[in-house]
Amino acid sequence: MFDNLKPHLIELRKRLGISVVVVIAFAFIAFGFNQYIIAFAKAPLMDVVSGDPFIGGIGIFFTALKISIFTGFLLALPVVFSQIWAFIAPGLYDNEKKYVVPFVTISTFMFLVGAAFAYYVVIPLGFQFLWMFAGNLVNFLQTLDEYIGIFTKILFGFGVAFELPVILFFLAVLGLIDDKGLKDFFGHAVLIIFVFAALLTPPDVITQLLMAGPLILLYIISIFIVRMVNPYKEEDDDDDNNKEDNVAVDEQKQLK
């Protein structure tokens, strides 16, 4: 069993290694512009509060390092997604391997759309809601490092969340799901989405709803996308029923 997994683990390590090296390379570049990147990250919060709310921290170096690594990851997204495709490609048919460029392009685009939605919509509204209740009572965000940690977590969470249509599209291309399956799973999907939103957002209702709402909408849109790619066919059920009937007839003949 482990001998069969070993080649896959070696390939996975190779793909992860390439991705990490590229992320680090871009992070070094981003570190030279960390002041501008930090100012860009703080901009949504500065529109909510009056003045700079940060009163100290563990040091600007670690904050700059953290935001630089995240920026490096964003810049390396095409490489990261290409390595993901390279890892799964050996298990695909030749006609399926041609989707590498659409997969990398659309995946990168949707991740950036999710991050942009978080930056321009979720963070201003979410922190405005939190600041309204905590701003005059306690120091809501005591350090810049704490804010950058929440900032990167939210952007990453929304980036991953917006990959949902891409994932479902390619699963449909591979014939693993159809629109009926997604419709039947809708109730469970909503529950999973709210759990996912609770894990990847600050503990406030507004931010969680701002993630769960678009995700549910993306899931519904994905149903129509999957329907165009791999629609449910009623004859599949008919074939299954016929097989079950034939099995039942054979069993009755054997009993006789």
PDB file of N, CA and C in Angstrom, residues 13-117:
ATOM      1  N   ARG A  13       5.467  16.295  -3.172  1.00  0.00           N
ATOM      2  CA  ARG A  13       6.558  17.070  -2.579  1.00  0.00           C
ATOM      3  C   ARG A  13       7.232  17.950  -3.618  1.00  0.00           C
ATOM      4  N   LYS A  14       7.378  17.421  -4.822  1.00  0.00           N
ATOM      5  CA  LYS A  14       7.998  18.193  -5.894  1.00  0.00           C
ATOM      6  C   LYS A  14       7.155  19.412  -6.240  1.00  0.00           C
ATOM      7  N   ARG A  15       5.843  19.210  -6.385  1.00  0.00           N
ATOM      8  CA  ARG A  15       4.959  20.317  -6.755  1.00  0.00           C
ATOM      9  C   ARG A  15       4.881  21.365  -5.639  1.00  0.00           C
ATOM     10  N   LEU A  16       4.824  20.898  -4.396  1.00  0.00           N
ATOM     11  CA  LEU A  16       4.809  21.830  -3.269  1.00  0.00           C
ATOM     12  C   LEU A  16       6.122  22.602  -3.197  1.00  0.00           C
ATOM     13  N   GLY A  17       7.228  21.905  -3.466  1.00  0.00           N
ATOM     14  CA  GLY A  17       8.527  22.557  -3.426  1.00  0.00           C
ATOM     15  C   GLY A  17       8.634  23.675  -4.444  1.00  0.00           C
ATOM     16  N   ILE A  18       8.172  23.418  -5.667  1.00  0.00           N
ATOM     17  CA  ILE A  18       8.210  24.446  -6.714  1.00  0.00           C
ATOM     18  C   ILE A  18       7.346  25.639  -6.316  1.00  0.00           C
ATOM     19  N   SER A  19       6.159  25.360  -5.792  1.00  0.00           N
ATOM     20  CA  SER A  19       5.248  26.431  -5.387  1.00  0.00           C
ATOM     21  C   SER A  19       5.853  27.280  -4.276  1.00  0.00           C
ATOM     22  N   VAL A  20       6.439  26.624  -3.278  1.00  0.00           N
ATOM     23  CA  VAL A  20       7.020  27.349  -2.144  1.00  0.00           C
ATOM     24  C   VAL A  20       8.185  28.219  -2.596  1.00  0.00           C
ATOM     25  N   VAL A  21       9.031  27.693  -3.464  1.00  0.00           N
ATOM     26  CA  VAL A  21      10.181  28.460  -3.955  1.00  0.00           C
ATOM     27  C   VAL A  21       9.721  29.714  -4.682  1.00  0.00           C
ATOM     28  N   VAL A  22       8.697  29.579  -5.531  1.00  0.00           N
ATOM     29  CA  VAL A  22       8.194  30.736  -6.287  1.00  0.00           C
ATOM     30  C   VAL A  22       7.547  31.749  -5.345  1.00  0.00           C
ATOM     31  N   VAL A  23       6.780  31.263  -4.359  1.00  0.00           N
ATOM     32  CA  VAL A  23       6.158  32.171  -3.381  1.00  0.00           C
ATOM     33  C   VAL A  23       7.233  32.951  -2.627  1.00  0.00           C
ATOM     34  N   ILE A  24       8.284  32.268  -2.181  1.00  0.00           N
ATOM     35  CA  ILE A  24       9.364  32.934  -1.448  1.00  0.00           C
ATOM     36  C   ILE A  24      10.069  33.965  -2.326  1.00  0.00           C
ATOM     37  N   ALA A  25      10.283  33.621  -3.592  1.00  0.00           N
ATOM     38  CA  ALA A  25      10.947  34.558  -4.510  1.00  0.00           C
ATOM     39  C   ALA A  25      10.127  35.836  -4.660  1.00  0.00           C
ATOM     40  N   PHE A  26       8.819  35.684  -4.856  1.00  0.00           N
ATOM     41  CA  PHE A  26       7.957  36.866  -4.973  1.00  0.00           C
ATOM     42  C   PHE A  26       7.861  37.609  -3.634  1.00  0.00           C
ATOM     43  N   ALA A  27       7.918  36.866  -2.527  1.00  0.00           N
ATOM     44  CA  ALA A  27       7.858  37.505  -1.210  1.00  0.00           C
ATOM     45  C   ALA A  27       9.068  38.405  -0.980  1.00  0.00           C
ATOM     46  N   PHE A  28      10.256  37.970  -1.435  1.00  0.00           N
ATOM     47  CA  PHE A  28      11.454  38.807  -1.331  1.00  0.00           C
ATOM     48  C   PHE A  28      11.273  40.110  -2.102  1.00  0.00           C
ATOM     49  N   ILE A  29      10.674  39.999  -3.276  1.00  0.00           N
ATOM     50  CA  ILE A  29      10.429  41.202  -4.072  1.00  0.00           C
ATOM     51  C   ILE A  29       9.431  42.116  -3.362  1.00  0.00           C
ATOM     52  N   ALA A  30       8.349  41.502  -2.846  1.00  0.00           N
ATOM     53  CA  ALA A  30       7.317  42.280  -2.172  1.00  0.00           C
ATOM     54  C   ALA A  30       7.843  42.941  -0.904  1.00  0.00           C
ATOM     55  N   PHE A  31       8.822  42.307  -0.244  1.00  0.00           N
ATOM     56  CA  PHE A  31       9.351  42.867   1.007  1.00  0.00           C
ATOM     57  C   PHE A  31       9.968  44.249   0.782  1.00  0.00           C
ATOM     58  N   GLY A  32      10.499  44.465  -0.400  1.00  0.00           N
ATOM     59  CA  GLY A  32      11.073  45.777  -0.708  1.00  0.00           C
ATOM     60  C   GLY A  32      10.032  46.873  -0.812  1.00  0.00           C
ATOM     61  N   PHE A  33       8.779  46.477  -0.962  1.00  0.00           N
ATOM     62  CA  PHE A  33       7.682  47.454  -1.066  1.00  0.00           C
ATOM     63  C   PHE A  33       6.707  47.299   0.100  1.00  0.00           C
ATOM     64  N   ASN A  34       7.180  46.746   1.226  1.00  0.00           N
ATOM     65  CA  ASN A  34       6.263  46.393   2.318  1.00  0.00           C
ATOM     66  C   ASN A  34       5.532  47.604   2.892  1.00  0.00           C
ATOM     67  N   GLN A  35       6.168  48.777   2.908  1.00  0.00           N
ATOM     68  CA  GLN A  35       5.501  49.961   3.458  1.00  0.00           C
ATOM     69  C   GLN A  35       4.262  50.326   2.633  1.00  0.00           C
ATOM     70  N   TYR A  36       4.395  50.251   1.323  1.00  0.00           N
ATOM     71  CA  TYR A  36       3.265  50.574   0.449  1.00  0.00           C
ATOM     72  C   TYR A  36       2.172  49.508   0.566  1.00  0.00           C
ATOM     73  N   ILE A  37       2.594  48.242   0.689  1.00  0.00           N
ATOM     74  CA  ILE A  37       1.627  47.149   0.801  1.00  0.00           C
ATOM     75  C   ILE A  37       0.870  47.239   2.122  1.00  0.00           C
ATOM     76  N   ILE A  38       1.592  47.557   3.214  1.00  0.00           N
ATOM     77  CA  ILE A  38       0.934  47.700   4.514  1.00  0.00           C
ATOM     78  C   ILE A  38      -0.047  48.872   4.490  1.00  0.00           C
ATOM     79  N   ALA A  39       0.352  49.974   3.867  1.00  0.00           N
ATOM     80  CA  ALA A  39      -0.556  51.127   3.756  1.00  0.00           C
ATOM     81  C   ALA A  39      -1.800  50.754   2.962  1.00  0.00           C
ATOM     82  N   PHE A  40      -1.613  49.964   1.914  1.00  0.00           N
ATOM     83  CA  PHE A  40      -2.753  49.497   1.117  1.00  0.00           C
ATOM     84  C   PHE A  40      -3.652  48.586   1.947  1.00  0.00           C
ATOM     85  N   ALA A  41      -3.056  47.738   2.772  1.00  0.00           N
ATOM     86  CA  ALA A  41      -3.838  46.826   3.611  1.00  0.00           C
ATOM     87  C   ALA A  41      -4.602  47.584   4.689  1.00  0.00           C
ATOM     88  N   LYS A  42      -4.029  48.671   5.201  1.00  0.00           N
ATOM     89  CA  LYS A  42      -4.669  49.444   6.268  1.00  0.00           C
ATOM     90  C   LYS A  42      -5.766  50.359   5.751  1.00  0.00           C
ATOM     91  N   ALA A  43      -5.778  50.640   4.455  1.00  0.00           N
ATOM     92  CA  ALA A  43      -6.704  51.626   3.897  1.00  0.00           C
ATOM     93  C   ALA A  43      -8.172  51.360   4.235  1.00  0.00           C
ATOM     94  N   PRO A  44      -8.678  50.106   4.107  1.00  0.00           N
ATOM     95  CA  PRO A  44     -10.095  49.890   4.443  1.00  0.00           C
ATOM     96  C   PRO A  44     -10.418  50.216   5.894  1.00  0.00           C
ATOM     97  N   LEU A  45      -9.479  49.967   6.816  1.00  0.00           N
ATOM     98  CA  LEU A  45      -9.715  50.246   8.230  1.00  0.00           C
ATOM     99  C   LEU A  45      -9.647  51.739   8.519  1.00  0.00           C
ATOM    100  N   MET A  46      -8.765  52.447   7.833  1.00  0.00           N
ATOM    101  CA  MET A  46      -8.629  53.881   8.057  1.00  0.00           C
ATOM    102  C   MET A  46      -9.892  54.640   7.663  1.00  0.00           C
ATOM    103  N   ASP A  47     -10.677  54.059   6.741  1.00  0.00           N
ATOM    104  CA  ASP A  47     -11.932  54.690   6.357  1.00  0.00           C
ATOM    105  C   ASP A  47     -13.019  54.493   7.411  1.00  0.00           C
ATOM    106  N   VAL A  48     -12.783  53.549   8.324  1.00  0.00           N
ATOM    107  CA  VAL A  48     -13.782  53.215   9.348  1.00  0.00           C
ATOM    108  C   VAL A  48     -13.519  53.968  10.639  1.00  0.00           C
ATOM    109  N   VAL A  49     -12.250  54.005  11.068  1.00  0.00           N
ATOM    110  CA  VAL A  49     -11.896  54.611  12.344  1.00  0.00           C
ATOM    111  C   VAL A  49     -11.254  55.964  12.105  1.00  0.00           C
ATOM    112  N   SER A  50     -11.220  56.756  13.152  1.00  0.00           N
ATOM    113  CA  SER A  50     -10.573  58.066  13.076  1.00  0.00           C
ATOM    114  C   SER A  50      -9.176  57.939  13.666  1.00  0.00           C
ATOM    115  N   GLY A  51      -8.180  58.214  12.858  1.00  0.00           N
ATOM    116  CA  GLY A  51      -6.812  58.079  13.311  1.00  0.00           C
ATOM    117  C   GLY A  51      -6.329  56.642  13.230  1.00  0.00           C
ATOM    118  N   ASP A  52      -5.074  56.431  13.612  1.00  0.00           N
ATOM    119  CA  ASP A  52      -4.467  55.097  13.577  1.00  0.00           C
ATOM    120  C   ASP A  52      -4.745  54.398  14.903  1.00  0.00           C
ATOM    121  N   PRO A  53      -5.462  53.255  14.880  1.00  0.00           N
ATOM    122  CA  PRO A  53      -5.842  52.602  16.130  1.00  0.00           C
ATOM    123  C   PRO A  53      -4.742  51.755  16.745  1.00  0.00           C
ATOM    124  N   PHE A  54      -3.644  51.569  16.070  1.00  0.00           N
ATOM    125  CA  PHE A  54      -2.630  50.626  16.528  1.00  0.00           C
ATOM    126  C   PHE A  54      -1.708  51.287  17.554  1.00  0.00           C
ATOM    127  N   ILE A  55      -1.483  50.605  18.683  1.00  0.00           N
ATOM    128  CA  ILE A  55      -0.742  51.198  19.798  1.00  0.00           C
ATOM    129  C   ILE A  55       0.570  50.471  20.087  1.00  0.00           C
ATOM    130  N   GLY A  56       0.950  49.534  19.262  1.00  0.00           N
ATOM    131  CA  GLY A  56       2.199  48.837  19.513  1.00  0.00           C
ATOM    132  C   GLY A  56       2.217  47.521  18.780  1.00  0.00           C
ATOM    133  N   GLY A  57       3.142  46.646  19.130  1.00  0.00           N
ATOM    134  CA  GLY A  57       3.176  45.347  18.488  1.00  0.00           C
ATOM    135  C   GLY A  57       4.500  44.646  18.691  1.00  0.00           C
ATOM    136  N   ILE A  58       4.658  43.520  18.077  1.00  0.00           N
ATOM    137  CA  ILE A  58       5.867  42.721  18.253  1.00  0.00           C
ATOM    138  C   ILE A  58       6.980  43.190  17.329  1.00  0.00           C
ATOM    139  N   GLY A  59       6.717  44.175  16.528  1.00  0.00           N
ATOM    140  CA  GLY A  59       7.769  44.677  15.643  1.00  0.00           C
ATOM    141  C   GLY A  59       7.297  44.722  14.204  1.00  0.00           C
ATOM    142  N   ILE A  60       7.659  45.783  13.527  1.00  0.00           N
ATOM    143  CA  ILE A  60       7.209  45.984  12.152  1.00  0.00           C
ATOM    144  C   ILE A  60       7.812  44.954  11.215  1.00  0.00           C
ATOM    145  N   PHE A  61       8.998  44.390  11.585  1.00  0.00           N
ATOM    146  CA  PHE A  61       9.658  43.430  10.698  1.00  0.00           C
ATOM    147  C   PHE A  61       8.778  42.210  10.463  1.00  0.00           C
ATOM    148  N   PHE A  62       8.217  41.638  11.538  1.00  0.00           N
ATOM    149  CA  PHE A  62       7.401  40.436  11.405  1.00  0.00           C
ATOM    150  C   PHE A  62       6.095  40.730  10.670  1.00  0.00           C
ATOM    151  N   THR A  63       5.567  41.918  10.887  1.00  0.00           N
ATOM    152  CA  THR A  63       4.364  42.320  10.158  1.00  0.00           C
ATOM    153  C   THR A  63       4.663  42.450   8.674  1.00  0.00           C
ATOM    154  N   ALA A  64       5.797  43.099   8.352  1.00  0.00           N
ATOM    155  CA  ALA A  64       6.199  43.249   6.957  1.00  0.00           C
ATOM    156  C   ALA A  64       6.465  41.898   6.324  1.00  0.00           C
ATOM    157  N   LEU A  65       7.062  40.987   7.099  1.00  0.00           N
ATOM    158  CA  LEU A  65       7.345  39.641   6.578  1.00  0.00           C
ATOM    159  C   LEU A  65       6.052  38.901   6.275  1.00  0.00           C
ATOM    160  N   LYS A  66       5.093  39.010   7.174  1.00  0.00           N
ATOM    161  CA  LYS A  66       3.817  38.317   7.001  1.00  0.00           C
ATOM    162  C   LYS A  66       3.075  38.820   5.755  1.00  0.00           C
ATOM    163  N   ILE A  67       2.981  40.130   5.605  1.00  0.00           N
ATOM    164  CA  ILE A  67       2.244  40.669   4.464  1.00  0.00           C
ATOM    165  C   ILE A  67       2.999  40.429   3.167  1.00  0.00           C
ATOM    166  N   SER A  68       4.339  40.362   3.231  1.00  0.00           N
ATOM    167  CA  SER A  68       5.137  40.096   2.029  1.00  0.00           C
ATOM    168  C   SER A  68       4.937  38.658   1.557  1.00  0.00           C
ATOM    169  N   ILE A  69       4.889  37.720   2.489  1.00  0.00           N
ATOM    170  CA  ILE A  69       4.659  36.320   2.119  1.00  0.00           C
ATOM    171  C   ILE A  69       3.277  36.163   1.493  1.00  0.00           C
ATOM    172  N   PHE A  70       2.288  36.828   2.062  1.00  0.00           N
ATOM    173  CA  PHE A  70       0.938  36.740   1.492  1.00  0.00           C
ATOM    174  C   PHE A  70       0.898  37.368   0.103  1.00  0.00           C
ATOM    175  N   THR A  71       1.567  38.502  -0.071  1.00  0.00           N
ATOM    176  CA  THR A  71       1.636  39.134  -1.394  1.00  0.00           C
ATOM    177  C   THR A  71       2.355  38.229  -2.381  1.00  0.00           C
ATOM    178  N   GLY A  72       3.438  37.585  -1.918  1.00  0.00           N
ATOM    179  CA  GLY A  72       4.151  36.639  -2.769  1.00  0.00           C
ATOM    180  C   GLY A  72       3.270  35.487  -3.207  1.00  0.00           C
ATOM    181  N   PHE A  73       2.417  35.036  -2.300  1.00  0.00           N
ATOM    182  CA  PHE A  73       1.475  33.964  -2.646  1.00  0.00           C
ATOM    183  C   PHE A  73       0.499  34.428  -3.720  1.00  0.00           C
ATOM    184  N   LEU A  74      -0.019  35.647  -3.588  1.00  0.00           N
ATOM    185  CA  LEU A  74      -0.951  36.168  -4.589  1.00  0.00           C
ATOM    186  C   LEU A  74      -0.282  36.288  -5.956  1.00  0.00           C
ATOM    187  N   LEU A  75       0.955  36.770  -5.967  1.00  0.00           N
ATOM    188  CA  LEU A  75       1.677  36.918  -7.236  1.00  0.00           C
ATOM    189  C   LEU A  75       2.014  35.561  -7.855  1.00  0.00           C
ATOM    190  N   ALA A  76       2.159  34.551  -7.008  1.00  0.00           N
ATOM    191  CA  ALA A  76       2.540  33.224  -7.494  1.00  0.00           C
ATOM    192  C   ALA A  76       1.336  32.338  -7.809  1.00  0.00           C
ATOM    193  N   LEU A  77       0.146  32.876  -7.740  1.00  0.00           N
ATOM    194  CA  LEU A  77      -1.059  32.061  -7.949  1.00  0.00           C
ATOM    195  C   LEU A  77      -1.043  31.259  -9.257  1.00  0.00           C
ATOM    196  N   PRO A  78      -0.670  31.855 -10.394  1.00  0.00           N
ATOM    197  CA  PRO A  78      -0.640  31.049 -11.626  1.00  0.00           C
ATOM    198  C   PRO A  78       0.281  29.839 -11.516  1.00  0.00           C
ATOM    199  N   VAL A  79       1.417  30.027 -10.864  1.00  0.00           N
ATOM    200  CA  VAL A  79       2.348  28.905 -10.693  1.00  0.00           C
ATOM    201  C   VAL A  79       1.756  27.864  -9.742  1.00  0.00           C
ATOM    202  N   VAL A  80       1.154  28.318  -8.655  1.00  0.00           N
ATOM    203  CA  VAL A  80       0.564  27.397  -7.684  1.00  0.00           C
ATOM    204  C   VAL A  80      -0.516  26.545  -8.336  1.00  0.00           C
ATOM    205  N   PHE A  81      -1.403  27.186  -9.099  1.00  0.00           N
ATOM    206  CA  PHE A  81      -2.483  26.432  -9.751  1.00  0.00           C
ATOM    207  C   PHE A  81      -1.948  25.530 -10.862  1.00  0.00           C
ATOM    208  N   SER A  82      -0.900  25.959 -11.540  1.00  0.00           N
ATOM    209  CA  SER A  82      -0.314  25.100 -12.568  1.00  0.00           C
ATOM    210  C   SER A  82       0.321  23.858 -11.946  1.00  0.00           C
ATOM    211  N   GLN A  83       0.877  24.002 -10.750  1.00  0.00           N
ATOM    212  CA  GLN A  83       1.458  22.852 -10.059  1.00  0.00           C
ATOM    213  C   GLN A  83       0.375  21.910  -9.540  1.00  0.00           C
ATOM    214  N   ILE A  84      -0.756  22.475  -9.124  1.00  0.00           N
ATOM    215  CA  ILE A  84      -1.891  21.630  -8.730  1.00  0.00           C
ATOM    216  C   ILE A  84      -2.360  20.802  -9.920  1.00  0.00           C
ATOM    217  N   TRP A  85      -2.454  21.453 -11.080  1.00  0.00           N
ATOM    218  CA  TRP A  85      -2.883  20.738 -12.291  1.00  0.00           C
ATOM    219  C   TRP A  85      -1.856  19.680 -12.693  1.00  0.00           C
ATOM    220  N   ALA A  86      -0.579  20.031 -12.569  1.00  0.00           N
ATOM    221  CA  ALA A  86       0.474  19.077 -12.933  1.00  0.00           C
ATOM    222  C   ALA A  86       0.426  17.839 -12.036  1.00  0.00           C
ATOM    223  N   PHE A  87      -0.018  18.015 -10.794  1.00  0.00           N
ATOM    224  CA  PHE A  87      -0.101  16.881  -9.874  1.00  0.00           C
ATOM    225  C   PHE A  87      -1.247  15.941 -10.228  1.00  0.00           C
ATOM    226  N   ILE A  88      -2.396  16.522 -10.645  1.00  0.00           N
ATOM    227  CA  ILE A  88      -3.552  15.678 -10.949  1.00  0.00           C
ATOM    228  C   ILE A  88      -3.597  15.232 -12.411  1.00  0.00           C
ATOM    229  N   ALA A  89      -2.809  15.870 -13.278  1.00  0.00           N
ATOM    230  CA  ALA A  89      -2.854  15.585 -14.720  1.00  0.00           C
ATOM    231  C   ALA A  89      -2.564  14.134 -15.073  1.00  0.00           C
ATOM    232  N   PRO A  90      -1.617  13.449 -14.414  1.00  0.00           N
ATOM    233  CA  PRO A  90      -1.342  12.050 -14.796  1.00  0.00           C
ATOM    234  C   PRO A  90      -2.548  11.130 -14.669  1.00  0.00           C
ATOM    235  N   GLY A  91      -3.523  11.507 -13.851  1.00  0.00           N
ATOM    236  CA  GLY A  91      -4.715  10.677 -13.703  1.00  0.00           C
ATOM    237  C   GLY A  91      -5.834  11.035 -14.660  1.00  0.00           C
ATOM    238  N   LEU A  92      -5.579  11.967 -15.584  1.00  0.00           N
ATOM    239  CA  LEU A  92      -6.603  12.416 -16.516  1.00  0.00           C
ATOM    240  C   LEU A  92      -6.379  11.810 -17.894  1.00  0.00           C
ATOM    241  N   TYR A  93      -7.451  11.811 -18.682  1.00  0.00           N
ATOM    242  CA  TYR A  93      -7.343  11.385 -20.081  1.00  0.00           C
ATOM    243  C   TYR A  93      -6.714  12.513 -20.895  1.00  0.00           C
ATOM    244  N   ASP A  94      -6.236  12.168 -22.084  1.00  0.00           N
ATOM    245  CA  ASP A  94      -5.566  13.158 -22.931  1.00  0.00           C
ATOM    246  C   ASP A  94      -6.485  14.322 -23.282  1.00  0.00           C
ATOM    247  N   ASN A  95      -7.776  14.029 -23.527  1.00  0.00           N
ATOM    248  CA  ASN A  95      -8.699  15.105 -23.887  1.00  0.00           C
ATOM    249  C   ASN A  95      -9.021  16.005 -22.697  1.00  0.00           C
ATOM    250  N   GLU A  96      -8.743  15.529 -21.466  1.00  0.00           N
ATOM    251  CA  GLU A  96      -8.993  16.338 -20.272  1.00  0.00           C
ATOM    252  C   GLU A  96      -7.779  17.184 -19.896  1.00  0.00           C
ATOM    253  N   LYS A  97      -6.591  16.737 -20.294  1.00  0.00           N
ATOM    254  CA  LYS A  97      -5.377  17.470 -19.951  1.00  0.00           C
ATOM    255  C   LYS A  97      -5.285  18.821 -20.657  1.00  0.00           C
ATOM    256  N   LYS A  98      -6.067  19.001 -21.722  1.00  0.00           N
ATOM    257  CA  LYS A  98      -6.007  20.251 -22.486  1.00  0.00           C
ATOM    258  C   LYS A  98      -6.596  21.431 -21.717  1.00  0.00           C
ATOM    259  N   TYR A  99      -7.250  21.177 -20.586  1.00  0.00           N
ATOM    260  CA  TYR A  99      -7.896  22.240 -19.821  1.00  0.00           C
ATOM    261  C   TYR A  99      -6.928  22.958 -18.883  1.00  0.00           C
ATOM    262  N   VAL A 100      -5.638  22.695 -18.995  1.00  0.00           N
ATOM    263  CA  VAL A 100      -4.676  23.283 -18.066  1.00  0.00           C
ATOM    264  C   VAL A 100      -4.702  24.806 -18.108  1.00  0.00           C
ATOM    265  N   VAL A 101      -4.708  25.399 -19.299  1.00  0.00           N
ATOM    266  CA  VAL A 101      -4.698  26.865 -19.397  1.00  0.00           C
ATOM    267  C   VAL A 101      -5.994  27.472 -18.862  1.00  0.00           C
ATOM    268  N   PRO A 102      -7.184  26.966 -19.265  1.00  0.00           N
ATOM    269  CA  PRO A 102      -8.412  27.509 -18.660  1.00  0.00           C
ATOM    270  C   PRO A 102      -8.447  27.345 -17.144  1.00  0.00           C
ATOM    271  N   PHE A 103      -7.970  26.191 -16.645  1.00  0.00           N
ATOM    272  CA  PHE A 103      -7.983  25.950 -15.200  1.00  0.00           C
ATOM    273  C   PHE A 103      -7.125  26.973 -14.474  1.00  0.00           C
ATOM    274  N   VAL A 104      -5.898  27.174 -14.933  1.00  0.00           N
ATOM    275  CA  VAL A 104      -4.985  28.108 -14.274  1.00  0.00           C
ATOM    276  C   VAL A 104      -5.511  29.537 -14.381  1.00  0.00           C
ATOM    277  N   THR A 105      -5.997  29.910 -15.549  1.00  0.00           N
ATOM    278  CA  THR A 105      -6.474  31.281 -15.763  1.00  0.00           C
ATOM    279  C   THR A 105      -7.713  31.587 -14.933  1.00  0.00           C
ATOM    280  N   ILE A 106      -8.704  30.708 -15.016  1.00  0.00           N
ATOM    281  CA  ILE A 106      -9.960  30.955 -14.304  1.00  0.00           C
ATOM    282  C   ILE A 106      -9.758  30.850 -12.802  1.00  0.00           C
ATOM    283  N   SER A 107      -8.953  29.893 -12.356  1.00  0.00           N
ATOM    284  CA  SER A 107      -8.704  29.735 -10.919  1.00  0.00           C
ATOM    285  C   SER A 107      -8.026  30.968 -10.341  1.00  0.00           C
ATOM    286  N   THR A 108      -7.028  31.471 -11.048  1.00  0.00           N
ATOM    287  CA  THR A 108      -6.344  32.686 -10.594  1.00  0.00           C
ATOM    288  C   THR A 108      -7.302  33.868 -10.567  1.00  0.00           C
ATOM    289  N   PHE A 109      -8.096  34.006 -11.626  1.00  0.00           N
ATOM    290  CA  PHE A 109      -9.046  35.122 -11.713  1.00  0.00           C
ATOM    291  C   PHE A 109     -10.062  35.072 -10.576  1.00  0.00           C
ATOM    292  N   MET A 110     -10.635  33.893 -10.313  1.00  0.00           N
ATOM    293  CA  MET A 110     -11.659  33.788  -9.283  1.00  0.00           C
ATOM    294  C   MET A 110     -11.086  34.018  -7.889  1.00  0.00           C
ATOM    295  N   PHE A 111      -9.864  33.560  -7.649  1.00  0.00           N
ATOM    296  CA  PHE A 111      -9.238  33.813  -6.343  1.00  0.00           C
ATOM    297  C   PHE A 111      -9.057  35.313  -6.134  1.00  0.00           C
ATOM    298  N   LEU A 112      -8.585  36.011  -7.164  1.00  0.00           N
ATOM    299  CA  LEU A 112      -8.376  37.455  -7.051  1.00  0.00           C
ATOM    300  C   LEU A 112      -9.703  38.195  -6.924  1.00  0.00           C
ATOM    301  N   VAL A 113     -10.743  37.711  -7.589  1.00  0.00           N
ATOM    302  CA  VAL A 113     -12.071  38.318  -7.443  1.00  0.00           C
ATOM    303  C   VAL A 113     -12.559  38.178  -6.002  1.00  0.00           C
ATOM    304  N   GLY A 114     -12.375  36.988  -5.436  1.00  0.00           N
ATOM    305  CA  GLY A 114     -12.768  36.776  -4.049  1.00  0.00           C
ATOM    306  C   GLY A 114     -11.992  37.663  -3.094  1.00  0.00           C
ATOM    307  N   ALA A 115     -10.681  37.792  -3.310  1.00  0.00           N
ATOM    308  CA  ALA A 115      -9.858  38.652  -2.462  1.00  0.00           C
ATOM    309  C   ALA A 115     -10.265  40.117  -2.614  1.00  0.00           C
ATOM    310  N   ALA A 116     -10.572  40.548  -3.847  1.00  0.00           N
ATOM    311  CA  ALA A 116     -10.994  41.926  -4.086  1.00  0.00           C
ATOM    312  C   ALA A 116     -12.340  42.212  -3.417  1.00  0.00           C
ATOM    313  N   PHE A 117     -13.245  41.253  -3.489  1.00  0.00           N
ATOM    314  CA  PHE A 117     -14.551  41.412  -2.822  1.00  0.00           C
ATOM    315  C   PHE A 117     -14.351  41.570  -1.318  1.00  0.00           C
TER     316      PHE A 117
END
